[in-house]
Short mmCIF file of C-alpha atoms in Angstrom, two decimals:
data_model
loop_
_atom_site.label_atom_id
_atom_site.label_comp_id
_atom_site.label_asym_id
_atom_site.label_seq_id
_atom_site.Cartn_x
_atom_site.Cartn_y
_atom_site.Cartn_z
CA MET Z 1 -12.61 160.86 -42.19
CA ARG Z 2 -11.27 158.71 -45.25
CA VAL Z 3 -7.55 158.32 -45.38
CA LEU Z 4 -5.48 156.92 -48.14
CA ILE Z 5 -2.26 155.21 -47.10
CA GLY Z 6 0.54 154.56 -49.57
CA GLY Z 7 2.68 151.68 -48.31
CA GLY Z 8 -0.15 150.76 -45.83
CA SER Z 9 0.63 147.09 -45.51
CA GLY Z 10 4.16 147.66 -44.17
CA PHE Z 11 5.15 147.68 -40.52
CA VAL Z 12 4.16 151.27 -39.77
CA GLY Z 13 1.19 151.15 -42.19
CA ARG Z 14 -0.30 148.11 -40.36
CA GLU Z 15 -0.18 149.96 -37.07
CA LEU Z 16 -1.57 153.30 -38.66
CA SER Z 17 -4.40 151.59 -40.34
CA ARG Z 18 -5.40 149.76 -37.08
CA LEU Z 19 -5.33 153.05 -35.12
CA LEU Z 20 -7.24 154.92 -37.73
CA ARG Z 21 -10.00 152.30 -37.97
CA ASP Z 22 -10.27 152.04 -34.07
CA LYS Z 23 -10.76 155.77 -34.24
CA GLY Z 24 -13.75 155.29 -36.67
CA HIS Z 25 -11.88 156.32 -39.88
CA GLU Z 26 -12.06 154.67 -43.27
CA VAL Z 27 -8.70 153.42 -44.65
CA THR Z 28 -7.75 152.67 -48.19
CA VAL Z 29 -4.27 151.29 -48.78
CA VAL Z 30 -2.23 151.89 -52.03
CA SER Z 31 -0.27 148.64 -52.58
CA ARG Z 32 1.47 146.71 -55.33
CA GLN Z 33 -1.15 143.88 -54.78
CA PRO Z 34 -4.88 144.40 -55.22
CA GLY Z 35 -7.29 143.28 -52.50
CA PRO Z 36 -10.17 144.42 -50.43
CA GLY Z 37 -9.71 147.89 -48.90
CA LYS Z 38 -6.73 148.41 -51.41
CA ILE Z 39 -6.10 150.01 -54.70
CA THR Z 40 -2.79 149.46 -56.86
CA TRP Z 41 -0.27 152.20 -57.62
CA ALA Z 42 -1.29 151.62 -61.29
CA GLU Z 43 -4.87 152.24 -60.60
CA LEU Z 44 -3.90 155.46 -58.66
CA GLU Z 45 -1.95 156.75 -61.70
CA SER Z 46 -4.78 155.67 -64.24
CA SER Z 47 -7.84 156.62 -62.33
CA GLY Z 48 -6.64 159.27 -60.04
CA LEU Z 49 -7.12 159.88 -56.26
CA PRO Z 50 -10.11 158.30 -54.73
CA PRO Z 51 -12.12 160.68 -52.46
CA CYS Z 52 -10.30 161.09 -49.21
CA GLU Z 53 -9.69 163.73 -46.47
CA GLY Z 54 -6.23 162.62 -45.59
CA ALA Z 55 -3.24 160.92 -47.61
CA VAL Z 56 -0.14 159.63 -46.18
CA ASN Z 57 2.99 157.96 -47.92
CA LEU Z 58 4.87 155.32 -46.00
CA ALA Z 59 6.12 153.53 -48.94
CA GLY Z 60 9.80 152.53 -49.47
CA GLU Z 61 12.27 149.56 -49.67
CA ASN Z 62 13.46 148.62 -46.20
CA LEU Z 63 16.93 150.38 -45.68
CA MET Z 64 17.96 147.50 -43.25
CA ASN Z 65 16.74 144.55 -45.34
CA PRO Z 66 19.09 141.77 -44.24
CA LEU Z 67 18.76 139.92 -47.46
CA ARG Z 68 19.86 142.75 -49.74
CA TRP Z 69 23.54 143.30 -50.47
CA TRP Z 70 24.62 146.91 -50.44
CA ASN Z 71 25.17 147.80 -54.15
CA GLU Z 72 24.19 150.14 -56.72
CA SER Z 73 20.91 148.30 -57.72
CA TYR Z 74 19.84 148.40 -53.88
CA LYS Z 75 20.60 152.06 -53.74
CA LYS Z 76 18.58 152.78 -56.83
CA ASP Z 77 15.74 150.84 -55.21
CA LEU Z 78 15.90 152.77 -52.14
CA PHE Z 79 15.57 156.05 -53.91
CA SER Z 80 13.01 155.04 -56.51
CA SER Z 81 10.68 153.23 -54.20
CA ARG Z 82 10.33 156.37 -51.98
CA ILE Z 83 10.48 159.17 -54.69
CA ASP Z 84 8.45 157.57 -57.46
CA THR Z 85 5.54 156.73 -55.02
CA THR Z 86 5.69 160.09 -53.39
CA LYS Z 87 5.64 161.82 -56.73
CA THR Z 88 2.80 159.56 -57.91
CA LEU Z 89 0.67 160.63 -54.81
CA ALA Z 90 1.56 164.20 -54.94
CA GLN Z 91 0.56 164.29 -58.66
CA ALA Z 92 -2.67 162.62 -57.98
CA ILE Z 93 -3.41 165.07 -55.14
CA ALA Z 94 -2.56 167.99 -57.40
CA ALA Z 95 -4.81 166.80 -60.18
CA SER Z 96 -7.72 165.96 -57.86
CA PRO Z 97 -10.95 168.11 -58.14
CA SER Z 98 -11.39 167.71 -54.26
CA PRO Z 99 -8.00 167.33 -52.75
CA PRO Z 100 -7.55 165.90 -49.25
CA ARG Z 101 -7.10 168.36 -46.28
CA SER Z 102 -3.86 166.89 -45.30
CA TRP Z 103 -0.94 165.32 -46.98
CA VAL Z 104 1.69 163.58 -44.88
CA LEU Z 105 5.09 162.17 -45.95
CA LEU Z 106 7.26 160.08 -43.56
CA SER Z 107 10.95 160.55 -44.48
CA GLY Z 108 13.67 160.26 -41.78
CA VAL Z 109 16.19 161.89 -39.30
CA ALA Z 110 19.26 160.94 -41.78
CA CYS Z 111 18.92 164.63 -42.90
CA TYR Z 112 20.61 165.77 -39.67
CA LYS Z 113 24.36 165.29 -39.56
CA PRO Z 114 25.49 162.86 -36.94
CA SER Z 115 27.07 164.47 -34.01
CA LEU Z 116 27.72 163.73 -30.24
CA THR Z 117 27.00 167.29 -29.25
CA ALA Z 118 24.64 169.08 -31.74
CA GLN Z 119 20.94 168.85 -30.95
CA TYR Z 120 18.43 169.11 -33.86
CA THR Z 121 14.78 170.47 -33.57
CA GLU Z 122 12.36 170.74 -36.60
CA ASP Z 123 13.64 174.33 -37.24
CA SER Z 124 17.22 173.23 -37.57
CA GLU Z 125 18.91 174.13 -40.87
CA TRP Z 126 20.59 171.29 -42.94
CA THR Z 127 22.17 170.52 -46.33
CA PRO Z 128 22.80 166.98 -47.75
CA PHE Z 129 26.17 165.62 -46.75
CA ASP Z 130 25.98 161.95 -47.70
CA LEU Z 131 23.90 159.42 -49.43
CA LEU Z 132 20.97 159.11 -47.05
CA SER Z 133 20.70 162.79 -46.45
CA ARG Z 134 20.58 163.33 -50.10
CA LEU Z 135 17.84 160.71 -50.27
CA VAL Z 136 15.76 162.69 -47.58
CA LYS Z 137 16.26 165.92 -49.65
CA GLU Z 138 14.97 164.52 -52.89
CA TRP Z 139 12.22 162.54 -51.11
CA GLU Z 140 10.79 165.61 -49.37
CA ALA Z 141 11.10 167.84 -52.33
CA SER Z 142 9.24 165.07 -54.63
CA ALA Z 143 6.22 165.54 -52.06
CA LEU Z 144 5.74 169.33 -52.62
CA LEU Z 145 2.31 170.44 -54.06
CA PRO Z 146 1.91 173.37 -56.35
CA GLU Z 147 1.87 176.66 -54.42
CA ASN Z 148 -1.81 177.46 -54.99
CA MET Z 149 -2.90 174.39 -53.11
CA SER Z 150 -1.69 175.65 -49.79
CA LYS Z 151 -5.15 176.99 -49.00
CA THR Z 152 -6.67 173.67 -49.45
CA THR Z 153 -4.19 171.05 -48.47
CA LYS Z 154 -1.98 171.19 -45.35
CA GLN Z 155 1.51 169.55 -46.09
CA VAL Z 156 3.23 167.71 -43.40
CA VAL Z 157 6.64 165.92 -43.16
CA ILE Z 158 7.44 163.60 -40.20
CA ARG Z 159 10.96 162.51 -39.75
CA PRO Z 160 11.10 159.26 -37.59
CA GLY Z 161 14.07 157.89 -35.84
CA ALA Z 162 14.52 153.98 -35.48
CA VAL Z 163 11.07 152.55 -35.24
CA LEU Z 164 10.59 150.04 -32.39
CA GLY Z 165 7.81 147.59 -32.25
CA ARG Z 166 7.17 143.96 -31.77
CA ASP Z 167 6.39 142.88 -35.29
CA GLY Z 168 8.82 144.55 -37.60
CA GLY Z 169 11.35 147.57 -37.72
CA ALA Z 170 14.73 147.41 -36.03
CA MET Z 171 13.64 145.21 -33.26
CA LYS Z 172 12.81 142.13 -35.53
CA GLN Z 173 16.46 141.70 -36.29
CA MET Z 174 17.79 142.51 -32.88
CA LEU Z 175 15.76 140.29 -30.66
CA LEU Z 176 17.24 136.93 -31.58
CA PRO Z 177 20.95 137.81 -30.96
CA PHE Z 178 19.91 139.54 -27.75
CA TRP Z 179 17.77 136.47 -26.59
CA LEU Z 180 20.87 134.29 -27.20
CA GLY Z 181 22.87 136.60 -24.93
CA LEU Z 182 24.85 137.82 -28.09
CA GLY Z 183 23.66 141.38 -27.94
CA GLY Z 184 25.95 144.35 -27.43
CA THR Z 185 26.65 147.84 -28.39
CA LEU Z 186 27.15 148.85 -31.94
CA GLY Z 187 30.40 150.72 -32.74
CA SER Z 188 31.43 152.87 -29.65
CA GLY Z 189 28.10 152.96 -28.20
CA SER Z 190 28.29 156.44 -27.28
CA GLN Z 191 26.44 157.66 -30.51
CA PRO Z 192 22.96 159.06 -29.95
CA PHE Z 193 20.06 156.69 -30.75
CA PRO Z 194 16.85 158.44 -31.88
CA TRP Z 195 14.00 156.03 -31.66
CA ILE Z 196 10.13 155.88 -31.40
CA HIS Z 197 7.67 153.26 -30.62
CA VAL Z 198 5.53 152.30 -33.54
CA SER Z 199 2.30 153.07 -31.80
CA ASP Z 200 3.55 156.70 -31.05
CA LEU Z 201 4.66 157.28 -34.58
CA ALA Z 202 1.19 156.02 -35.80
CA GLY Z 203 -0.34 158.34 -33.08
CA ILE Z 204 1.65 161.43 -34.39
CA ILE Z 205 0.53 160.66 -37.88
CA ALA Z 206 -3.18 160.41 -36.79
CA HIS Z 207 -2.75 163.48 -34.74
CA THR Z 208 -1.46 165.68 -37.70
CA LEU Z 209 -4.39 164.25 -39.93
CA GLU Z 210 -7.03 164.98 -37.26
CA SER Z 211 -5.62 168.51 -36.41
CA PRO Z 212 -7.31 171.24 -38.32
CA ALA Z 213 -5.05 173.33 -40.52
CA ALA Z 214 -4.61 176.87 -39.46
CA ALA Z 215 -6.86 178.43 -42.07
CA ASP Z 216 -5.55 181.85 -41.63
CA THR Z 217 -2.00 180.97 -42.21
CA PRO Z 218 -1.73 178.71 -45.27
CA SER Z 219 1.92 177.75 -45.98
CA ALA Z 220 3.46 176.36 -49.27
CA SER Z 221 6.22 174.80 -47.27
CA PRO Z 222 5.33 171.68 -45.21
CA GLN Z 223 5.01 171.49 -41.43
CA VAL Z 224 7.85 169.37 -40.17
CA PHE Z 225 7.69 167.19 -37.09
CA ASN Z 226 10.41 164.97 -35.63
CA GLY Z 227 9.08 161.52 -35.10
CA VAL Z 228 11.17 160.65 -32.18
CA ALA Z 229 10.61 159.98 -28.54
CA PRO Z 230 11.36 162.78 -26.18
CA ALA Z 231 13.99 160.72 -24.40
CA LEU Z 232 17.61 161.28 -25.61
CA ASN Z 233 19.27 157.93 -25.46
CA THR Z 234 22.62 156.55 -26.57
CA ASN Z 235 23.14 153.27 -28.23
CA TYR Z 236 24.85 151.93 -25.13
CA GLU Z 237 21.83 152.94 -23.01
CA PHE Z 238 19.55 151.26 -25.44
CA THR Z 239 21.66 148.16 -25.43
CA LYS Z 240 21.74 147.93 -21.68
CA GLU Z 241 18.02 148.55 -21.29
CA LEU Z 242 17.15 145.83 -23.81
CA GLY Z 243 19.52 143.28 -22.10
CA ARG Z 244 17.86 144.33 -18.61
CA VAL Z 245 14.30 143.93 -19.87
CA LEU Z 246 15.16 140.53 -21.51
CA ARG Z 247 17.30 139.54 -18.41
CA ARG Z 248 20.23 138.70 -20.82
CA PRO Z 249 23.85 139.75 -20.88
CA THR Z 250 25.03 142.37 -23.35
CA ILE Z 251 28.73 141.80 -23.56
CA PHE Z 252 29.43 141.30 -27.26
CA PRO Z 253 30.05 144.73 -28.75
CA VAL Z 254 30.13 144.81 -32.71
CA PRO Z 255 33.02 146.97 -33.89
CA GLY Z 256 32.24 149.70 -36.47
CA PHE Z 257 34.48 148.17 -39.11
CA VAL Z 258 32.51 144.89 -38.94
CA LEU Z 259 29.17 146.60 -39.46
CA ASN Z 260 30.83 148.69 -42.34
CA SER Z 261 31.95 145.50 -44.03
CA LEU Z 262 28.82 143.72 -43.50
CA MET Z 263 26.40 146.34 -44.47
CA GLY Z 264 28.20 148.90 -46.44
CA SER Z 265 29.44 152.09 -44.78
CA GLU Z 266 26.85 154.19 -46.35
CA ARG Z 267 24.02 152.05 -44.69
CA ALA Z 268 25.97 151.33 -41.46
CA VAL Z 269 26.24 154.96 -40.72
CA VAL Z 270 22.64 154.77 -39.38
CA LEU Z 271 23.76 152.25 -36.69
CA VAL Z 272 27.29 153.42 -35.86
CA GLN Z 273 26.68 157.23 -35.77
CA GLY Z 274 23.58 159.03 -34.54
CA GLN Z 275 21.87 162.39 -33.97
CA LYS Z 276 20.32 164.00 -30.88
CA VAL Z 277 16.90 164.84 -32.32
CA ILE Z 278 14.32 166.61 -30.29
CA PRO Z 279 10.60 166.41 -30.98
CA LYS Z 280 10.05 170.14 -30.11
CA ARG Z 281 7.16 170.89 -32.54
CA THR Z 282 5.66 167.49 -32.01
CA GLN Z 283 5.31 168.17 -28.34
CA GLU Z 284 4.11 171.81 -28.76
CA THR Z 285 1.08 170.31 -30.68
CA GLY Z 286 0.06 168.69 -27.43
CA PHE Z 287 0.65 165.21 -28.58
CA GLN Z 288 0.86 162.71 -25.61
CA TYR Z 289 3.35 159.79 -26.07
CA LYS Z 290 2.29 156.42 -24.67
CA TYR Z 291 6.02 155.24 -24.65
CA PRO Z 292 8.24 158.50 -23.86
CA ASP Z 293 11.04 156.42 -22.45
CA LEU Z 294 12.89 153.15 -23.39
CA THR Z 295 11.78 151.18 -20.28
CA SER Z 296 8.06 151.54 -21.07
CA ALA Z 297 8.72 150.96 -24.88
CA LEU Z 298 10.85 147.94 -24.51
CA LYS Z 299 8.50 146.20 -21.74
CA GLN Z 300 5.69 146.64 -24.27
CA ILE Z 301 7.67 145.15 -27.11
CA VAL Z 302 9.09 142.02 -25.34
CA GLY Z 303 6.14 141.60 -23.22
CA SER Z 304 7.68 141.57 -19.80
#
């Protein structure tokens, strides 16, 4: 199978490319920079979609980029880097004489309203309530293909939680303070912390690409999968487990107001509030997690 990956040189993209190639698939990455095995976004717009059986979009400015101050220009980049690339791919798929069998978008769990009690599955109804949930709404809408394409192309949306892995994502910034014994809970610590190991997220994407579409039930609306581990953890449990695996104390909590002033409250909400997200449909497909719990995931990441 030939797979086209938008944003394939990022943290999740590298893991997905590696997994697909290991499985014998061919990968082409859409990137800002040209190179072997790559095409640029400009080439995609001018020359159209190269032949492929699957297309995935992972492109987007990093929400937790520590080098970017939270301001209007950064917010604009967060929206445009996701929505423009998704639209470009969706338009190329719609215009293609032989569109791919599967079109997969990664968005996020920010669509679900933070709550200490509510539990969200893929069937949970939601309406935008803040900046990041508005982003998810517009992002997912920009991926929609014309209705007449539902017979040829399966549309999939995967909503990941915090993606944990050794060489990128949330862990990259967390490990140093924890190694120094400066790690601690964020805010109250009681907030849910939906997470997934990067290998499992790549696995879910590959699983959806390789699964045949149900030919008898074409749907114009995408299949949604929650890209989270089945374990329901709080930020406190995550903090304590990371400290335990690293054999480091975790006694320095970071108050919510500090995170709000450092990161901007619209962005800090991801860390100080959270949602209990259940991967109900993901598990119903028969997908097998390699890292279903924090202990196995963190041991793999920190190598103990």
